[in-house]
Tab-separated table of C-alpha atoms in Angstrom:
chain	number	residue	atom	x	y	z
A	1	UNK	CA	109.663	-22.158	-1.218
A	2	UNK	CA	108.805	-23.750	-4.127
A	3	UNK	CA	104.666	-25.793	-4.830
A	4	UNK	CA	106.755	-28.149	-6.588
A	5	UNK	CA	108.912	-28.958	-2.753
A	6	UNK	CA	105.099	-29.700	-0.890
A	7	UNK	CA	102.648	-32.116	-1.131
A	8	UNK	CA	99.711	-30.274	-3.252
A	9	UNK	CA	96.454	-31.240	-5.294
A	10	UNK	CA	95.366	-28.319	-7.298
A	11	UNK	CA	93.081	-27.463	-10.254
A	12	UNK	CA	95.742	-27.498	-12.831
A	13	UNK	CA	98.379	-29.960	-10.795
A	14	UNK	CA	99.450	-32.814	-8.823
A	15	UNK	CA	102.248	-33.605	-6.771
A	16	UNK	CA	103.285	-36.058	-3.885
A	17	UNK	CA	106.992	-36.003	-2.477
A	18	UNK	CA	108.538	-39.164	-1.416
A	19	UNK	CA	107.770	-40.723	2.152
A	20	UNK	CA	111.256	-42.642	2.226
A	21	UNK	CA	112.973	-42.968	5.710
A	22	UNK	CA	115.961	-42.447	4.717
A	23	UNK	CA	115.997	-38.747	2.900
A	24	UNK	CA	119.072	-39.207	1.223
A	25	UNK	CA	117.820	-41.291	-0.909
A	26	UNK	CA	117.289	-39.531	-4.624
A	27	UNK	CA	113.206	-40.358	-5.841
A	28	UNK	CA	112.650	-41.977	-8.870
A	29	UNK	CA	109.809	-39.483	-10.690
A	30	UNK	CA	106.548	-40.717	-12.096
A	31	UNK	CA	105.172	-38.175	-14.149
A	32	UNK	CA	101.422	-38.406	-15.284
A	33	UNK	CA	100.716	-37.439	-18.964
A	34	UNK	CA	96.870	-36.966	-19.683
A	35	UNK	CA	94.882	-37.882	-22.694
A	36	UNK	CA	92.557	-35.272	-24.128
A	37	UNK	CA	90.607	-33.146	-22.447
A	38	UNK	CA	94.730	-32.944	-20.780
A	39	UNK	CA	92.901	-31.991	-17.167
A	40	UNK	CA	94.919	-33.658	-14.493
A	41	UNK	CA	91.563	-33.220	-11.935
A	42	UNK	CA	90.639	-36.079	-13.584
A	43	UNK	CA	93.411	-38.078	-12.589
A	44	UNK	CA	93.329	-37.195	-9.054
A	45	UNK	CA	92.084	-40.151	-7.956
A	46	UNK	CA	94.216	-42.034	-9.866
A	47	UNK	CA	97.698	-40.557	-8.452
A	48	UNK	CA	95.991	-40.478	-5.025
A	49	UNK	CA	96.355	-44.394	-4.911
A	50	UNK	CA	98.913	-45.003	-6.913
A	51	UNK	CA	100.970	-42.771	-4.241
A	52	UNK	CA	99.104	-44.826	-1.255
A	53	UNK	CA	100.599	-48.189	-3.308
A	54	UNK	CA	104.017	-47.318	-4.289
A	55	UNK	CA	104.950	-44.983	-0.985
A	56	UNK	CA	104.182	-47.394	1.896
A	57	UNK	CA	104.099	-45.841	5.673
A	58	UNK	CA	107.227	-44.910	6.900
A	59	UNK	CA	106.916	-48.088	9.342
A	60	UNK	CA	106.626	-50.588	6.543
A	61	UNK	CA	109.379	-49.050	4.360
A	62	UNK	CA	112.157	-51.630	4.030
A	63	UNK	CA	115.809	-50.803	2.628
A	64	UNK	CA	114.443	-52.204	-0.559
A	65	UNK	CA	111.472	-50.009	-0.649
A	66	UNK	CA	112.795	-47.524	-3.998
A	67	UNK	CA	111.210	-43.948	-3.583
A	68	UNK	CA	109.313	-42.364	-5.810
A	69	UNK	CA	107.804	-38.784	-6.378
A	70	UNK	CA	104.805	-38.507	-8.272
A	71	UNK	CA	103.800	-35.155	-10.553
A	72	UNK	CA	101.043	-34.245	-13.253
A	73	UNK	CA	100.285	-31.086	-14.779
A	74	UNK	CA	97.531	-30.544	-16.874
A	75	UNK	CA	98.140	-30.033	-20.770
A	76	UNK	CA	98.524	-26.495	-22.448
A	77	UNK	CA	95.098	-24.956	-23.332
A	78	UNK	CA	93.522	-26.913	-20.376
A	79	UNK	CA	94.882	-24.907	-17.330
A	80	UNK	CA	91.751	-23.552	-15.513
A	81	UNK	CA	93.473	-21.614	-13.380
A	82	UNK	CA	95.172	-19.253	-15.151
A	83	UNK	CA	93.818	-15.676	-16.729
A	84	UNK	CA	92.714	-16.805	-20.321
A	85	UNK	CA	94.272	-14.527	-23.158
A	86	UNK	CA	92.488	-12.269	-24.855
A	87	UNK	CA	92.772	-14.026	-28.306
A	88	UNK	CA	92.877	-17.700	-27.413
A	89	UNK	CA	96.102	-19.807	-27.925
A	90	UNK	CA	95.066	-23.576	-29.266
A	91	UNK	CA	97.934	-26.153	-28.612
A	92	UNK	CA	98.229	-28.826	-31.809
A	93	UNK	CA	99.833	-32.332	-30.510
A	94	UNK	CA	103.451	-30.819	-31.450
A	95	UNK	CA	103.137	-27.938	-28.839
A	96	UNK	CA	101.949	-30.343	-26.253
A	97	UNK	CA	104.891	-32.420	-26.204
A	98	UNK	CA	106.872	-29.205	-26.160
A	99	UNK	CA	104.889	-28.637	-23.317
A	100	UNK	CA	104.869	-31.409	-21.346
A	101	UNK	CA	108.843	-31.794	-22.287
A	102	UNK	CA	109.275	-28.113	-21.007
A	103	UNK	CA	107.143	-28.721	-17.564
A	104	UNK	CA	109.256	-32.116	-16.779
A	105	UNK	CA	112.321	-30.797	-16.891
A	106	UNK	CA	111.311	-27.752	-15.068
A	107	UNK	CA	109.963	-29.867	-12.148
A	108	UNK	CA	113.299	-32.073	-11.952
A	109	UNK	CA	115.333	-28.871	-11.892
A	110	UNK	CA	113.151	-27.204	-9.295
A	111	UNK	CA	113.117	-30.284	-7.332
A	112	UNK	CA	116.397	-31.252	-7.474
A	113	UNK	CA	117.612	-27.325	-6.273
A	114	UNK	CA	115.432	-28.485	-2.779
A	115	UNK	CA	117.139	-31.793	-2.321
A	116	UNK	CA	121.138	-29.997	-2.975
A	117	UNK	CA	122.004	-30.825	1.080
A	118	UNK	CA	121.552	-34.738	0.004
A	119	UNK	CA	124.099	-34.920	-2.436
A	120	UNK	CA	127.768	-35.888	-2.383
A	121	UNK	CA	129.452	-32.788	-2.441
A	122	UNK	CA	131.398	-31.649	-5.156
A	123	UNK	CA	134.778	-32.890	-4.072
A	124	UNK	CA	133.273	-36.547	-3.378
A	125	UNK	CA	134.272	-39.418	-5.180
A	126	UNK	CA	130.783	-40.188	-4.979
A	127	UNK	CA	129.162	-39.834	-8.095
A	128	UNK	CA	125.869	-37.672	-8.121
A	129	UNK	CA	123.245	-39.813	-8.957
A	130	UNK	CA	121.164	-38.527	-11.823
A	131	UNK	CA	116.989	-38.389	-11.868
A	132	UNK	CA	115.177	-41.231	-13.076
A	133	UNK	CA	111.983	-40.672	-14.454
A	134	UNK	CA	109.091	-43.134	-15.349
A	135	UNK	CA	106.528	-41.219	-18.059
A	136	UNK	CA	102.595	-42.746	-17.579
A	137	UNK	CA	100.885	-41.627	-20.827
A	138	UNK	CA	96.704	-42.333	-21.155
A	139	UNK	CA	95.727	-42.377	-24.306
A	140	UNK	CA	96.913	-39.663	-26.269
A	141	UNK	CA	99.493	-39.126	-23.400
A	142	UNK	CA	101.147	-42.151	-24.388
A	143	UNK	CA	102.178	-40.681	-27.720
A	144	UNK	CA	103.479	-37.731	-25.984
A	145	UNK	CA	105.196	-39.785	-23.890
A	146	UNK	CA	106.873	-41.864	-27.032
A	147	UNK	CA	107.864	-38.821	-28.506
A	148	UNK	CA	109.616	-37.163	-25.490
A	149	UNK	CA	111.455	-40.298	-24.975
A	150	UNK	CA	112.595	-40.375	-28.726
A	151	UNK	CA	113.555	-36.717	-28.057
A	152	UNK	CA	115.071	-37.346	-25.399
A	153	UNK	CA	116.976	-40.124	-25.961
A	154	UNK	CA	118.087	-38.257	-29.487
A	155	UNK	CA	119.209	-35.027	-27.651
A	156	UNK	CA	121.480	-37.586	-25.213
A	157	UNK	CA	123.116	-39.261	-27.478
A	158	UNK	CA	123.819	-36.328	-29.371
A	159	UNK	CA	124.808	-34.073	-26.625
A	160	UNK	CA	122.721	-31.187	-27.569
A	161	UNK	CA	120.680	-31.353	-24.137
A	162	UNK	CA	119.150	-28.029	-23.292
A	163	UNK	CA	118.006	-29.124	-19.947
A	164	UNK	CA	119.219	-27.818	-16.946
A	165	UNK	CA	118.947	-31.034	-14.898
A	166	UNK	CA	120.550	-34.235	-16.845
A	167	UNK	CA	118.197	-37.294	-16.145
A	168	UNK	CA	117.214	-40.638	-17.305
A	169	UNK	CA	114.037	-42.127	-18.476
A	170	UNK	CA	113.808	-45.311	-17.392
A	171	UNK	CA	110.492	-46.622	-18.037
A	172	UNK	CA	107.398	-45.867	-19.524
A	173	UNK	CA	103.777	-46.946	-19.151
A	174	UNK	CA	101.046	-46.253	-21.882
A	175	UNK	CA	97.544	-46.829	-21.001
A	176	UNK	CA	94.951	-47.450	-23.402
A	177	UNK	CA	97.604	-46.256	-25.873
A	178	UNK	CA	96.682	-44.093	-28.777
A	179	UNK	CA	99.925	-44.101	-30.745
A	180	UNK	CA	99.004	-45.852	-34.320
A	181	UNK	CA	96.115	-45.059	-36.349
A	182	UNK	CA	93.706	-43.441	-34.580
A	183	UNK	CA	92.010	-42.185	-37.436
A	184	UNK	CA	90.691	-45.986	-37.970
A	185	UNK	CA	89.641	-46.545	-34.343
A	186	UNK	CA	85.761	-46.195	-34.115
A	187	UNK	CA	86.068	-42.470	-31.947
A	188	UNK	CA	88.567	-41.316	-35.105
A	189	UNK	CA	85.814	-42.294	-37.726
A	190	UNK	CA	83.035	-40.057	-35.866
A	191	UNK	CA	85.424	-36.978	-35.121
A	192	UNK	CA	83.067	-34.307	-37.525
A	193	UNK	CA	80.295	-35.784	-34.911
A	194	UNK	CA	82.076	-35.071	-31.741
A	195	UNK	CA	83.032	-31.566	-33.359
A	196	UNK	CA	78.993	-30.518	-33.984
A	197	UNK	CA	78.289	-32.112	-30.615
A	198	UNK	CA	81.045	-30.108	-28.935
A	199	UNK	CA	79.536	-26.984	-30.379
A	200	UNK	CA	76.298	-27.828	-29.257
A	201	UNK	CA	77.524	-28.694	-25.806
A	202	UNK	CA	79.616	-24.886	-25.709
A	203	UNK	CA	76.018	-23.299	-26.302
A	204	UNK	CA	74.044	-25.309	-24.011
A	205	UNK	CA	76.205	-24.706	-21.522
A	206	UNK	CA	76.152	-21.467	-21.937
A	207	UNK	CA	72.803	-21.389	-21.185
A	208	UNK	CA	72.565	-23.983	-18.278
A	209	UNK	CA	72.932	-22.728	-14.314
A	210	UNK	CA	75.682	-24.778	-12.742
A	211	UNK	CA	73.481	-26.403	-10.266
A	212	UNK	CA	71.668	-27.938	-13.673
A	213	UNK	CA	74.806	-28.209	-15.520
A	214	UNK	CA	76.216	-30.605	-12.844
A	215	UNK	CA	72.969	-32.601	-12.161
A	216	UNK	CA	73.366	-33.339	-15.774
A	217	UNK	CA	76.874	-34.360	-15.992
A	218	UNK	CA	76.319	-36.148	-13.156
A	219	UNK	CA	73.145	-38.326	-14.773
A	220	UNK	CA	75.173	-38.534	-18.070
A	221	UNK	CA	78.360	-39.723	-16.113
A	222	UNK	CA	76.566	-42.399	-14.197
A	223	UNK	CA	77.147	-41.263	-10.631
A	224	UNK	CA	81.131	-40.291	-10.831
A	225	UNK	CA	82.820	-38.901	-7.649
A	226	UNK	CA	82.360	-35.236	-7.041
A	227	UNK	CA	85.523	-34.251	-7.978
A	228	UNK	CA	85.086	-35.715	-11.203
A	229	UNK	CA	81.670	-34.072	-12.034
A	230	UNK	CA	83.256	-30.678	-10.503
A	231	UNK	CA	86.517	-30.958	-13.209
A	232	UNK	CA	84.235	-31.854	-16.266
A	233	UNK	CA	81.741	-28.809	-15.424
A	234	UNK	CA	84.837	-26.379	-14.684
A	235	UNK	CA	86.236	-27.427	-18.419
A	236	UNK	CA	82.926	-27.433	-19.892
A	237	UNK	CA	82.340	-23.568	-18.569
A	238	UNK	CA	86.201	-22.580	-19.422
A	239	UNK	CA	86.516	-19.797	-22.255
A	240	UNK	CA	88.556	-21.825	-24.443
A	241	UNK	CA	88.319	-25.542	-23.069
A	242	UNK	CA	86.369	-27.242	-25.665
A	243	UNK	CA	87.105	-25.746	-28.395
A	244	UNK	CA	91.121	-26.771	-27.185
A	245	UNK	CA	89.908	-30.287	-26.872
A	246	UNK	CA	88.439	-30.022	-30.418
A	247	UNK	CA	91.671	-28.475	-32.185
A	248	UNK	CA	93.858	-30.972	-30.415
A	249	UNK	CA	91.428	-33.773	-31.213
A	250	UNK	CA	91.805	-32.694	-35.011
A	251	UNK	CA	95.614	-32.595	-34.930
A	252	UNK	CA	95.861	-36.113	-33.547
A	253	UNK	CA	93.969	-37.823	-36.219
A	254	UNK	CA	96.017	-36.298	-38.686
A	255	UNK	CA	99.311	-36.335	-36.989
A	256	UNK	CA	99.154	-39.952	-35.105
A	257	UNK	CA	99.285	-42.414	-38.251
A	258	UNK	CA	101.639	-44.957	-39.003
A	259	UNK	CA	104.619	-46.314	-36.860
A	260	UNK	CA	107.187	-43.621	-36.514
A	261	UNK	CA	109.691	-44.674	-33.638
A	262	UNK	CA	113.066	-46.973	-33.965
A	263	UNK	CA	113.896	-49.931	-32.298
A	264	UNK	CA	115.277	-48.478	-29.500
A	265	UNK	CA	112.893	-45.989	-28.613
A	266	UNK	CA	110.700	-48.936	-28.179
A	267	UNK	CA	112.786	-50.872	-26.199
A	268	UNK	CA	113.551	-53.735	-28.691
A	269	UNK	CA	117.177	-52.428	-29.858
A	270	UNK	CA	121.013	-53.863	-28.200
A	271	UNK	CA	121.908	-50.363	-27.873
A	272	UNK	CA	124.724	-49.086	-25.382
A	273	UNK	CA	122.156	-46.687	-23.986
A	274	UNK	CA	120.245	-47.871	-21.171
A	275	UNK	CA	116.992	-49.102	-23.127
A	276	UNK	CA	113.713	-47.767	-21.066
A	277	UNK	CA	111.445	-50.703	-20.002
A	278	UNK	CA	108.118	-50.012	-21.724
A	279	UNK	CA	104.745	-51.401	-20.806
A	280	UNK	CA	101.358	-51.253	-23.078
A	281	UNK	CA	97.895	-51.644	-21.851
A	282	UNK	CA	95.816	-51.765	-23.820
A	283	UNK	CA	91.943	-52.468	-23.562
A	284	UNK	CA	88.918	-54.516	-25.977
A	285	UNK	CA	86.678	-52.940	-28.360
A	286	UNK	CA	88.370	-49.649	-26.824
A	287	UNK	CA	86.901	-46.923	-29.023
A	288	UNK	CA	89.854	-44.793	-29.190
A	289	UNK	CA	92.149	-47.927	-30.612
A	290	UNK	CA	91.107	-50.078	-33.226
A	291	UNK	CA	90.882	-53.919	-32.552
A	292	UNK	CA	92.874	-54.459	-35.845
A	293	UNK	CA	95.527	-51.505	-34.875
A	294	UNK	CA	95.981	-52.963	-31.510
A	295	UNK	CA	96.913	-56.417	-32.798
A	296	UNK	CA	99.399	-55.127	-35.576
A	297	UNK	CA	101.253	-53.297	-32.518
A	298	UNK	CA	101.104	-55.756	-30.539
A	299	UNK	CA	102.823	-58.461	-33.513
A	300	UNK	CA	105.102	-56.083	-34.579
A	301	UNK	CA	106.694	-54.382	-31.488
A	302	UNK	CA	105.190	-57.287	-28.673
A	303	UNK	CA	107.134	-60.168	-29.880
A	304	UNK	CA	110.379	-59.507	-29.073
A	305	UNK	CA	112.363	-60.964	-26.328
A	306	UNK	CA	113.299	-57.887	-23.708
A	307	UNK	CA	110.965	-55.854	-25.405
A	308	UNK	CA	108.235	-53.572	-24.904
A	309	UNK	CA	105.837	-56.177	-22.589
A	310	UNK	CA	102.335	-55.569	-24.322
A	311	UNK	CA	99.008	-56.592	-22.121
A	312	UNK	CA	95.484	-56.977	-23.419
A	313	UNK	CA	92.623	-56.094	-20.601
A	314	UNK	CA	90.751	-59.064	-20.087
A	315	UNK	CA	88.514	-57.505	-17.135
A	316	UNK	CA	86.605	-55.371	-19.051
A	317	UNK	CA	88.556	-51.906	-17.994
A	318	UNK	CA	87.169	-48.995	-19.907
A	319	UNK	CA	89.082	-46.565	-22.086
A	320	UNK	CA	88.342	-43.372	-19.737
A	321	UNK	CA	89.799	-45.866	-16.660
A	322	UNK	CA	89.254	-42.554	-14.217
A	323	UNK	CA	85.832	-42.165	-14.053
A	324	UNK	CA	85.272	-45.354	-11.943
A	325	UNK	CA	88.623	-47.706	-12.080
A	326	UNK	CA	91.352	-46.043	-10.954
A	327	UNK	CA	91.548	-48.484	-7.480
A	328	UNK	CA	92.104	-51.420	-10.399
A	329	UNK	CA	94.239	-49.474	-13.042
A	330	UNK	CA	96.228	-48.005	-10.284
A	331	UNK	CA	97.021	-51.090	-8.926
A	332	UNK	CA	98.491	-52.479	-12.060
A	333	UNK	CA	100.424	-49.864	-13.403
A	334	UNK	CA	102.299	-49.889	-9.459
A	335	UNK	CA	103.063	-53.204	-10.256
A	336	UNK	CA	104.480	-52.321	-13.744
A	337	UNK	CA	106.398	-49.594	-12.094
A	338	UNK	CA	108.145	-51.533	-9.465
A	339	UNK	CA	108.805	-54.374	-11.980
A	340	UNK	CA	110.524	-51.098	-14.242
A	341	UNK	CA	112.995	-50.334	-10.976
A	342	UNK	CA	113.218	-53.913	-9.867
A	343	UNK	CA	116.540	-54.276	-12.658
């Protein structure tokens, strides 16, 4: 039987089936899309209550309760667990949304093959319902997330889908969104720094016992939970791991400029298409997103009525939300989500 049929946590992974009563009702997916380093241990936490507030016991589901399935997979060049290569293959921000494109539709045709005995069968004049799938992008994630919808949404109109599993995207939500001009965000302006410092941190480590190596990320982290201090020093001792964070890192600031998506990838066009429901959260003085950028997005794409709904954090939230705020971020963006399926 397939990981992707059973509840799992993993290194490199993360997936929780639907608790719905009534099994023959089709899951709407959530699919997590990490920033950079693109480990999904750090999300863990994260997805862990987001699944608590979205799949309610079984004795407090109602007939209005939607279901919902919830999968992450950590980005290419960041997978811990499997055999490195011996000449290293560095993903650019291109082959990650290949990536991430390829291991979505992958998991909805795996997925789908386990839940056959639920569907009308062929002769019905039931229709088969198809997937629905809500992307949740962080930070750089939320530009892969854009782009897979524009390709997506490209590919469907034009019938030239390669998938073997036709679904729908029907919502998106970016958080602390990285998809204008990161170049000009405060992090973008320093990237030669964090490439010496990244160098500097591949040597030390080098050199550093784990016990050490973890009393230190935990002092530097501020007292994160285990599983958080265990993920960073399993990517900072990784053969390729940094230096995949670094290439990527590169590639964004000179791929991620200017505004490249049309009306109706962002929600705002009176297409025939079903238009996916798009929410942007985005934080203050986040270093990854420059104050000015932020408000240019926000005037240019947040205005529009039935558009993309744009929120500013006005509790402080931090830009890497998983450290110590995923209770509070997970709580909004399950709010966002049901508001997505509520239509």
């Amino acid at each position: 039987m397939s990981s992707h049929r059973q509840p799992h946590i993993s290194t490199d992974s993360f997936f929780h089936p639907s608790t719905a009563s009534d099994p023959s009702l089709s899951p709407t997916t959530i699919y997590m899309i990490s920033g950079n380093p693109g480990l999904i241990g750090y999300y863990h936490s994260f997805l862990s209550i987001l699944t608590e507030k979205l799949n309610p016991p079984t004795a407090q589901q109602t007939p209005k309760t939607p279901p919902f399935q919830i999968y992450g997979h950590s980005l290419g060049g960041f997978e811990l667990t499997k055999t490195p290569a011996s000449k290293p293959k560095y993903y650019d921000l291109e082959e990650q949304i290949c990536f991430v494109q390829q291991k979505l539709e992958d998991f909805l045709a795996d997925v789908s093959g386990s839940s056959e005995q639920t569907q009308p069968p062929t002769n019905s004049l039931v229709p088969a319902s198809r997937p629905k799938v809500i992307l949740i992008g962080h930070s750089v994630g939320s530009y892969i997330a854009m782009e897979i919808l524009r390709r997506h949404r490209e590919r469907s109109m034009n019938g030239t889908t390669s998938s073997s599993v036709d679904f729908d995207i029907i919502g998106g939500v970016m958080l602390f969104p990285t998809v204008v001009d990161i170049a000009k965000s405060p992090s973008g302006q320093k990237l030669t720094l964090a490439v010496v410092v990244g160098v500097l941190v591949r040597i030390l480590t080098a050199l550093i016992p784990g016990g050490l190596l973890r009393a230190l990320i935990r002092f530097y982290m501020g007292s994160p939970q285990d599983n958080m201090v265990d993920t960073t020093a399993a990517f900072l001792e990784s053969d390729y791991g940094v230096q995949q964070a670094l290439h990527m890192a590169a590639d964004e600031m000179r791929t991620i400029t200017s505004d490249r998506w049309s009306d109706d990838v962002w929600g705002m066009s009176a297409v025939k298409d079903p238009v996916t429901r798009l929410f942007f959260y985005f934080g203050r003085n986040d270093h990854w997103v420059a104050e000015r950028t932020r408000d240019e997005v926000i005037e240019l794409r947040g205005r529009t009525d039935g558009g993309p709904k744009m929120i500013v954090c006005e509790e402080g939230l931090p830009h890497a939300f998983v450290l110590k705020n995923s209770e509070a971020v997970a709580k909004k963006v399950a709010d966002m989500v049901l508001d997505i399926v509520s239509d």
